[in-house]
CSV table of C-alpha atoms (C1' of nucleotides) in Angstrom, one decimal:
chain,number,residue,atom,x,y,z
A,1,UNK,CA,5.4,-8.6,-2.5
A,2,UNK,CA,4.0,-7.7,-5.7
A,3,UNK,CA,4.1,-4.3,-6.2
A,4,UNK,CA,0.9,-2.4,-7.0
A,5,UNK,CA,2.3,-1.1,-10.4
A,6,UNK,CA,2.5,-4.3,-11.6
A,7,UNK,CA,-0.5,-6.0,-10.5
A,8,UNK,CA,-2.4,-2.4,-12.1
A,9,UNK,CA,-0.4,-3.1,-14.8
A,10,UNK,CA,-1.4,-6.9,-15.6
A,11,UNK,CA,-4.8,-5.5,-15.0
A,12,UNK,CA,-5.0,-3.5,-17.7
A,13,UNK,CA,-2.8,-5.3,-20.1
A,14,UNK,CA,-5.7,-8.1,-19.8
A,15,UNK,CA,-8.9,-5.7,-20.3
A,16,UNK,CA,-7.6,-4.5,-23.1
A,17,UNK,CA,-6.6,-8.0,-24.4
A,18,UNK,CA,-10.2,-8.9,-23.3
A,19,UNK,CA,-11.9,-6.4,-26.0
A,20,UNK,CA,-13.4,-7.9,-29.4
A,21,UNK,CA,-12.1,-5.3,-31.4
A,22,UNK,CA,-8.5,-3.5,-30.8
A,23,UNK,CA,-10.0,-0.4,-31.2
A,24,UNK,CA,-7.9,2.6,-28.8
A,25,UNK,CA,-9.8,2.0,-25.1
A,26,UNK,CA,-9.7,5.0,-22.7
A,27,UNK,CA,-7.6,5.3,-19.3
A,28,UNK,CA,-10.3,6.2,-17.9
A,29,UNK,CA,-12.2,3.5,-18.8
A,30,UNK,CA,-9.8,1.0,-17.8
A,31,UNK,CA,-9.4,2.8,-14.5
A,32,UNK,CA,-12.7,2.5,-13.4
A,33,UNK,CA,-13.4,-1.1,-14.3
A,34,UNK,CA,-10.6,-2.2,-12.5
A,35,UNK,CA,-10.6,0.0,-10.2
A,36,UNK,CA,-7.5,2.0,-10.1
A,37,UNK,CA,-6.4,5.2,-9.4
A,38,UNK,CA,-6.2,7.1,-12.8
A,39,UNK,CA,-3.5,9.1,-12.5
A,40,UNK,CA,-1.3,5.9,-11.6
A,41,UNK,CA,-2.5,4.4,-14.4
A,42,UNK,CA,-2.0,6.9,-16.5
A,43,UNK,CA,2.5,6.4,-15.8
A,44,UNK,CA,2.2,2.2,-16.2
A,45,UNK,CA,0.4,2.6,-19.6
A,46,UNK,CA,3.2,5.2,-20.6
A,47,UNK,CA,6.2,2.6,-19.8
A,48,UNK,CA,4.1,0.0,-21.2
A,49,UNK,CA,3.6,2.5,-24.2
A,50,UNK,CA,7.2,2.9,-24.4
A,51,UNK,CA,8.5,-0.6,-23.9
A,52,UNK,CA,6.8,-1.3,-27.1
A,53,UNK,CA,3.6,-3.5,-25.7
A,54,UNK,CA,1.0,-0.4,-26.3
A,55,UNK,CA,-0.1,1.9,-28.8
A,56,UNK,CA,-1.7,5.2,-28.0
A,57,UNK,CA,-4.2,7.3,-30.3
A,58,UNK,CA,-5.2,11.1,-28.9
A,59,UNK,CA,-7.6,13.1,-29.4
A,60,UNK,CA,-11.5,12.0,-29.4
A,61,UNK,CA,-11.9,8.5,-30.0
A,62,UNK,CA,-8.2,8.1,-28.6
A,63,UNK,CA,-6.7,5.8,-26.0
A,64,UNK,CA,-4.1,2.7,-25.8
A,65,UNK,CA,-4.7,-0.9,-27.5
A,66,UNK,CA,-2.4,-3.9,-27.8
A,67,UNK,CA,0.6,-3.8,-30.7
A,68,UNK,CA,1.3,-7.3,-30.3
A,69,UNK,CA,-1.1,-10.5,-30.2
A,70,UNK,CA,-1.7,-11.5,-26.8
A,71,UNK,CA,-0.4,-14.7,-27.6
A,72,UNK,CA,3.5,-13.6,-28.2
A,73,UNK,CA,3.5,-11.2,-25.0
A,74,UNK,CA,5.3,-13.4,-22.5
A,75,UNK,CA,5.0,-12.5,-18.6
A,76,UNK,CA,9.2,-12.6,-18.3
A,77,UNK,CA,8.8,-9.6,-20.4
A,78,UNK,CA,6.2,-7.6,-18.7
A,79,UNK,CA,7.4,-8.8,-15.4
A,80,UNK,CA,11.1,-7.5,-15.9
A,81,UNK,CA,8.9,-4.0,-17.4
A,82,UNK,CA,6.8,-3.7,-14.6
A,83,UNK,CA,8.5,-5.4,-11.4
A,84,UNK,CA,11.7,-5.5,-12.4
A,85,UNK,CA,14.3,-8.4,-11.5
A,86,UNK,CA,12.4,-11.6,-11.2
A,87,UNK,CA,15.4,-13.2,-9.8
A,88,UNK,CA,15.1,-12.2,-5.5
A,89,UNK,CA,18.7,-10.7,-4.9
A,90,UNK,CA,20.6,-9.2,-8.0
A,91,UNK,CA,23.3,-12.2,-8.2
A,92,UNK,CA,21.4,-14.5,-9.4
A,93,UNK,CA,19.2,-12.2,-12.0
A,94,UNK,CA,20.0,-12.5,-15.7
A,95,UNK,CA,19.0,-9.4,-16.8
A,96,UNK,CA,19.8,-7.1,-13.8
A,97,UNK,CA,23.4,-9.2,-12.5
A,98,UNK,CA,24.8,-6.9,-9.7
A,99,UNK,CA,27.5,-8.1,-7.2
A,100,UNK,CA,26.8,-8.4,-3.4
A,101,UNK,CA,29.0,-5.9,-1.7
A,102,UNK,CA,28.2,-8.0,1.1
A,103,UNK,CA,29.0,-11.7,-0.5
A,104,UNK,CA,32.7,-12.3,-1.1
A,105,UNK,CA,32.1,-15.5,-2.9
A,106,UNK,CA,28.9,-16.2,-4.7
A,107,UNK,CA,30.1,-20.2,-5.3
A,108,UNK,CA,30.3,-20.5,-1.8
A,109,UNK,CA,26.9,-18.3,-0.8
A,110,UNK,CA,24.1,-20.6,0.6
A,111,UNK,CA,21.4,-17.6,-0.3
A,112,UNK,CA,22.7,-17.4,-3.8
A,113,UNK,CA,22.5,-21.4,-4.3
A,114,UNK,CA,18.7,-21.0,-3.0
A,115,UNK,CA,17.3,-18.1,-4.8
A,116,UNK,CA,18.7,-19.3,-8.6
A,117,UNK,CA,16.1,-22.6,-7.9
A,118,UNK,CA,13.9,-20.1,-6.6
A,119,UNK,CA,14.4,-17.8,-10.0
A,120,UNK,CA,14.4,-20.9,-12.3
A,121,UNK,CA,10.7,-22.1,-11.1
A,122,UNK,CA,9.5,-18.4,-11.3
A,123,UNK,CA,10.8,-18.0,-14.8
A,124,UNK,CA,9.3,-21.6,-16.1
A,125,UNK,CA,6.2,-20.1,-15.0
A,126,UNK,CA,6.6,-17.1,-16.6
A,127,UNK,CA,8.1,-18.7,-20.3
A,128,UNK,CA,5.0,-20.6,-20.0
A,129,UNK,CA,2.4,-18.1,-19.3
A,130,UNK,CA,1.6,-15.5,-22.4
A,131,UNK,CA,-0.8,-12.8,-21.8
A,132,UNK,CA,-3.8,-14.5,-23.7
A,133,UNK,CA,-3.4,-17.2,-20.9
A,134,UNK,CA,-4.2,-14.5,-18.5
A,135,UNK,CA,-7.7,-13.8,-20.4
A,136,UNK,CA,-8.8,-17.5,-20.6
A,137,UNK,CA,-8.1,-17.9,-17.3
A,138,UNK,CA,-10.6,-15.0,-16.8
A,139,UNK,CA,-13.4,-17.6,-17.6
B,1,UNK,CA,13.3,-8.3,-3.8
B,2,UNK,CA,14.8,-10.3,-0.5
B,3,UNK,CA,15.3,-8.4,2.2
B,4,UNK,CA,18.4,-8.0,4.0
B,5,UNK,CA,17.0,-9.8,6.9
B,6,UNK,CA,15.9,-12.8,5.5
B,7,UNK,CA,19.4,-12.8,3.6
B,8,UNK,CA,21.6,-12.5,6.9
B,9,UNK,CA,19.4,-14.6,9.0
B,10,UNK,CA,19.8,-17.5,6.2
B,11,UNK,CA,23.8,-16.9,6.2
B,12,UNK,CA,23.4,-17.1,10.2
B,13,UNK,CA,21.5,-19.9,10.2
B,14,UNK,CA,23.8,-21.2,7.7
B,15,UNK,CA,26.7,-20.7,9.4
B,16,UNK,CA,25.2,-22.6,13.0
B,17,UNK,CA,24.8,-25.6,10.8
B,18,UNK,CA,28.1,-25.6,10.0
B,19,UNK,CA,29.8,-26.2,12.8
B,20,UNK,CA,31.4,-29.6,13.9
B,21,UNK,CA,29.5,-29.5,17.7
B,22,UNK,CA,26.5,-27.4,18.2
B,23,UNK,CA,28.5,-25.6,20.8
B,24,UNK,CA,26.9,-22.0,21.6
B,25,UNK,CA,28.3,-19.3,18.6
B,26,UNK,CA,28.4,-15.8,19.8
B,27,UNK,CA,26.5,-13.2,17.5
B,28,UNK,CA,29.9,-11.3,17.4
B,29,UNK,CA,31.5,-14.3,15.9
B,30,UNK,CA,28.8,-14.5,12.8
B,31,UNK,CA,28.2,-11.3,12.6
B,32,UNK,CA,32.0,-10.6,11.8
B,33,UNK,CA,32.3,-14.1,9.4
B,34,UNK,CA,29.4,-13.3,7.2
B,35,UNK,CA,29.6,-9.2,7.3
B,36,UNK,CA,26.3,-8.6,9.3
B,37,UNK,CA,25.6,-5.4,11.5
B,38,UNK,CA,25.5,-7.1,14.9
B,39,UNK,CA,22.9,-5.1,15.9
B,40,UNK,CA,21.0,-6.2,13.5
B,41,UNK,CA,21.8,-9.8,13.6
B,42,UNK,CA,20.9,-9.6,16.8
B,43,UNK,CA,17.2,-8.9,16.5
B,44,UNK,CA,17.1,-11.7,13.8
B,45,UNK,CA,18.3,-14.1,15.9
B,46,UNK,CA,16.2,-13.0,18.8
B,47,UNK,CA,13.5,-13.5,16.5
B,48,UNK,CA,14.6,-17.2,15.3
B,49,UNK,CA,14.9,-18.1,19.0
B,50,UNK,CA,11.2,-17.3,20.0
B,51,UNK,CA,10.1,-18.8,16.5
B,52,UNK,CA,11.8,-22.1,18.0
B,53,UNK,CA,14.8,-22.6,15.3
B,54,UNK,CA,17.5,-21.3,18.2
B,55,UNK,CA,18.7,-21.8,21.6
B,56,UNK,CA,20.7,-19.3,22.8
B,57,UNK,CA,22.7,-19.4,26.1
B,58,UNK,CA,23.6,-16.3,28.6
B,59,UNK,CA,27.2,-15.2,29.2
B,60,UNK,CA,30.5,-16.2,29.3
B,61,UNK,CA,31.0,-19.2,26.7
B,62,UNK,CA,27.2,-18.7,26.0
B,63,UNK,CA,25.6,-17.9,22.1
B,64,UNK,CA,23.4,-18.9,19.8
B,65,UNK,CA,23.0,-22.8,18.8
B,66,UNK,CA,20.6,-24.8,16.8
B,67,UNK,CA,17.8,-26.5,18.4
B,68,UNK,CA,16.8,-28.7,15.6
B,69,UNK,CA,18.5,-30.9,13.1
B,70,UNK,CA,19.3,-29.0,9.5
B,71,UNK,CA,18.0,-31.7,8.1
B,72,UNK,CA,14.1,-31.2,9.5
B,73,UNK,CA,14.7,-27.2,9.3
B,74,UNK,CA,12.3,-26.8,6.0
B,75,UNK,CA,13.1,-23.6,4.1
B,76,UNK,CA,9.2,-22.7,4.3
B,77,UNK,CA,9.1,-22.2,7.6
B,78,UNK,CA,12.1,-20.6,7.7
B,79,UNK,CA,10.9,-18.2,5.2
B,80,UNK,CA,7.8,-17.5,6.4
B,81,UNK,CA,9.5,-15.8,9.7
B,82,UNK,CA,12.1,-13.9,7.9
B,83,UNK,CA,10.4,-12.7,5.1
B,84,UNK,CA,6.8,-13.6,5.9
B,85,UNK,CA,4.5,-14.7,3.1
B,86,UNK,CA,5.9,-16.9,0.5
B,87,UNK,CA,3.1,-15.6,-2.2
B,88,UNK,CA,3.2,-12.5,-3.4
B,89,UNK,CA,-0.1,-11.3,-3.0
B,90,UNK,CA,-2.1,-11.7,0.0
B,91,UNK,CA,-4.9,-13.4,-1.9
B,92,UNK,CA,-2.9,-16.8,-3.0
B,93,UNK,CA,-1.4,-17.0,0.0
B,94,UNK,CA,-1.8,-19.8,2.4
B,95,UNK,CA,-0.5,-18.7,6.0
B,96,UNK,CA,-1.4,-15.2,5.6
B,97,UNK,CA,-4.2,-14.7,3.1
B,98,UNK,CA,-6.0,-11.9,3.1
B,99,UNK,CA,-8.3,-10.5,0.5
B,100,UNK,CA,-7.2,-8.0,-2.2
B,101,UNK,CA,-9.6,-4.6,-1.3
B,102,UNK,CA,-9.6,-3.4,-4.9
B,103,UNK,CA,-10.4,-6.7,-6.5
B,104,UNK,CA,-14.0,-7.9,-6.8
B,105,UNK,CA,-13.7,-11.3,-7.6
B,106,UNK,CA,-11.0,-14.1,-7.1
B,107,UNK,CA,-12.3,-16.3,-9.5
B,108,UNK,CA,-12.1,-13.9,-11.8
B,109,UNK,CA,-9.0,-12.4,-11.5
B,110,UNK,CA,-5.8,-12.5,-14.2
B,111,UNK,CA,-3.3,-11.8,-11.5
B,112,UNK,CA,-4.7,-14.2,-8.5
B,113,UNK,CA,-4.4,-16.8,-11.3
B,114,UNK,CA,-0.7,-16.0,-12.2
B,115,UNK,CA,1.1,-15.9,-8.6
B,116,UNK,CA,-1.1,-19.0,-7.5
B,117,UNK,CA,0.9,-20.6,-10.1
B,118,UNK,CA,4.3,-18.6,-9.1
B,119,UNK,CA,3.3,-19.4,-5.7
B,120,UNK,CA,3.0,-22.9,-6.0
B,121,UNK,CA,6.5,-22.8,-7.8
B,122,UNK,CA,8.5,-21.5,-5.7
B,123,UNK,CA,7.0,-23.7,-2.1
B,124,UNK,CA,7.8,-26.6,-4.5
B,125,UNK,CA,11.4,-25.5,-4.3
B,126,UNK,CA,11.4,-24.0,-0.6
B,127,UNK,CA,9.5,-27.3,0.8
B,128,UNK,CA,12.1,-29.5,-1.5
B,129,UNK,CA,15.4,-27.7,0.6
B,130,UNK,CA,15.9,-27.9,4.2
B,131,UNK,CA,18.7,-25.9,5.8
B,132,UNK,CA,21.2,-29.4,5.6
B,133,UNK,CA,20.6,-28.7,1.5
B,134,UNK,CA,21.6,-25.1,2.2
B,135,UNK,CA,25.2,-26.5,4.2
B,136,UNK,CA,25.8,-28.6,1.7
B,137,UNK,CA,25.8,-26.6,-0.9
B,138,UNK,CA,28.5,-24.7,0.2
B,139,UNK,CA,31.3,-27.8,-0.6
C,1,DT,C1',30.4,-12.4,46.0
C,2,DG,C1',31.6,-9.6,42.5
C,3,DT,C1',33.0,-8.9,37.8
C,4,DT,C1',32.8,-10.0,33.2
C,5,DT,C1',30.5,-11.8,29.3
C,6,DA,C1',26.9,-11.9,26.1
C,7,DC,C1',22.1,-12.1,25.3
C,8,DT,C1',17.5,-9.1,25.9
C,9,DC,C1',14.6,-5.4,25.0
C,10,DT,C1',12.9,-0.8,23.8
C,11,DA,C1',13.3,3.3,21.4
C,12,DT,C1',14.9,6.2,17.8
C,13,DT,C1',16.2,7.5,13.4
C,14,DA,C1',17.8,7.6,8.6
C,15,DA,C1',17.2,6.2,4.0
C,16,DA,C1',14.7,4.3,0.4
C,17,DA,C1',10.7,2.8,-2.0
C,18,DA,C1',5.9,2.8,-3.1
C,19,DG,C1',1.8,4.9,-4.0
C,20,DA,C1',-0.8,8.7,-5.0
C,21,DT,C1',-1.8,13.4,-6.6
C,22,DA,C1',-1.5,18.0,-9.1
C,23,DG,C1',-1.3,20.7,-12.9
C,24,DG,C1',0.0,22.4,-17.1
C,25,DG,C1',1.4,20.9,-22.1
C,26,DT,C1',0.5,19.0,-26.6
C,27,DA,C1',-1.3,16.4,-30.5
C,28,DA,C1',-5.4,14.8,-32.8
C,29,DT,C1',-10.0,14.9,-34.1
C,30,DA,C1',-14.5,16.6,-35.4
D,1,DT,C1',-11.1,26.1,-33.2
D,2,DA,C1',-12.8,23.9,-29.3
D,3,DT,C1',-12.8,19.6,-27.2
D,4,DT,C1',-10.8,15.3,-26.0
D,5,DA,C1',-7.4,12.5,-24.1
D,6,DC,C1',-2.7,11.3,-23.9
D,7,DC,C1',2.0,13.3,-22.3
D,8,DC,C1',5.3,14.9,-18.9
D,9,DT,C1',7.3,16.8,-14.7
D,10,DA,C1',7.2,17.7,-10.0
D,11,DT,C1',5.8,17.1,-5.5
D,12,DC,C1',4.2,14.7,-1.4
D,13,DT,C1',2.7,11.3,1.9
D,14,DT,C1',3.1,6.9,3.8
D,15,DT,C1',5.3,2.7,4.6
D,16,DT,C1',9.0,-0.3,4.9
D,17,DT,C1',13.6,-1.4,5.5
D,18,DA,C1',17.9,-1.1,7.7
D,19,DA,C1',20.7,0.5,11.1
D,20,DT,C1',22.0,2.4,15.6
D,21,DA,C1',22.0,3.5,20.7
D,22,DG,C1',21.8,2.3,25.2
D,23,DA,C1',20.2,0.4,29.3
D,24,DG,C1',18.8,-4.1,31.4
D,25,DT,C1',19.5,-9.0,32.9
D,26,DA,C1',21.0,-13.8,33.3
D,27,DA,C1',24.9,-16.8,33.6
D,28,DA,C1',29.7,-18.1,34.3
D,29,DC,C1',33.7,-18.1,36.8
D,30,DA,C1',37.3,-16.7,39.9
DNA sequence: TGTTTACTCTATTAAAAAGATAGGGTAATA
DNA sequence: TATTACCCTATCTTTTTAATAGAGTAAACA
């Protein structure tokens, strides 16, 4: 299940791709067009702000805005920001590997051998969708 | 992020098909081979045995045994019990769609239009592997 | 017929994660 | 210098997951 972080997350990454200008946009803004709780809000545009997709501006007039054109922000990216492993059990993930204390042989696993064809078509999707697909979509 | 469920009853179900006869296996037996809590594994099973994959047989000499050929036992259905919806929203999905509360419009939205197209992906891959794929896998 | 075996079912609980909220702090702007 | 709006930490509730306990029941076999 897609965890409510991330879908608030792609939410907002795409209204603010969405605006004419890149002029700072407020949380609160974004909040209540997309209706989302502010406060939660607030924390995903702070990792997004510190994972380098978002600048932030205080004061009056102040808010987040893109850094990068929506057209080089690749979902792998924010998906491994927001969600975190797209691979569905750590032995098969490439950025998050872990063992399975469980699994003594992970050549021999039929779960493993499942989930990396299940990771590989998640991550063809996600190499091939960029945030500005997410706005054209929109229309 | 599978859950531990869906992971032991795939090595469970796994481990049925590959056995020479379809002889009765007693949850002990898998539970100790693939490093399950029997407990557990036991409601799993239970649960694959109403849901129609398993047989099971009452005391001495009696277990758990495969009702149907690996070969017709699609990983979607399988799936859908363990882990339930394939999709990761309830909005794209097909057996257990539901609509989002905090989203206005479908059409509309950036995220329904990503996981449709992670959904479809990924029951590409689970409708393209039955449990025989899973067995074989293993050589 | 009685004992053993092994599945059946319900209930409880512990741990973890997700989601939401509160409130004070700080930098920038007008 | 007052206001705006981001920044940061802490707390809390709810839900889900995972595991455990224990009594019940059907089947097999001597």
């Amino acid at each position: 299940m897609l965890s409510k972080k991330t879908k608030y997350g792609l939410k907002a990454l795409t209204y603010l791709a969405g605006q004419m200008d890149n002029k700072p946009v407020q949380i609160a803004e974004i909040a209540q067009h997309e209706n989302i709780s502010q406060k939660f809000l607030e924390s995903i545009l702070l990792s997004l702000r510190k994972t380098g997709f978002l600048g932030s501006k205080k004061g009056k007039g102040g808010g987040y805005y893109l850094i990068k054109n929506p057209k080089e922000i690749l979902m792998t990216d924010v998906m491994r920001i927001l969600e975190g492993p797209i691979a569905m059990v750590p032995c098969v993930s490439l950025n998050f590997y872990e063992k399975c204390s469980d699994c003594p042989d992970e050549k021999t696993c039929s779960v493993h051998a499942l989930m990396l064809k299940v990771r590989d078509s998640a991550l063809v999707v996600y190499r091939n969708n960029t945030l500005a697909d997410l706005v054209i979509d929109r229309s």
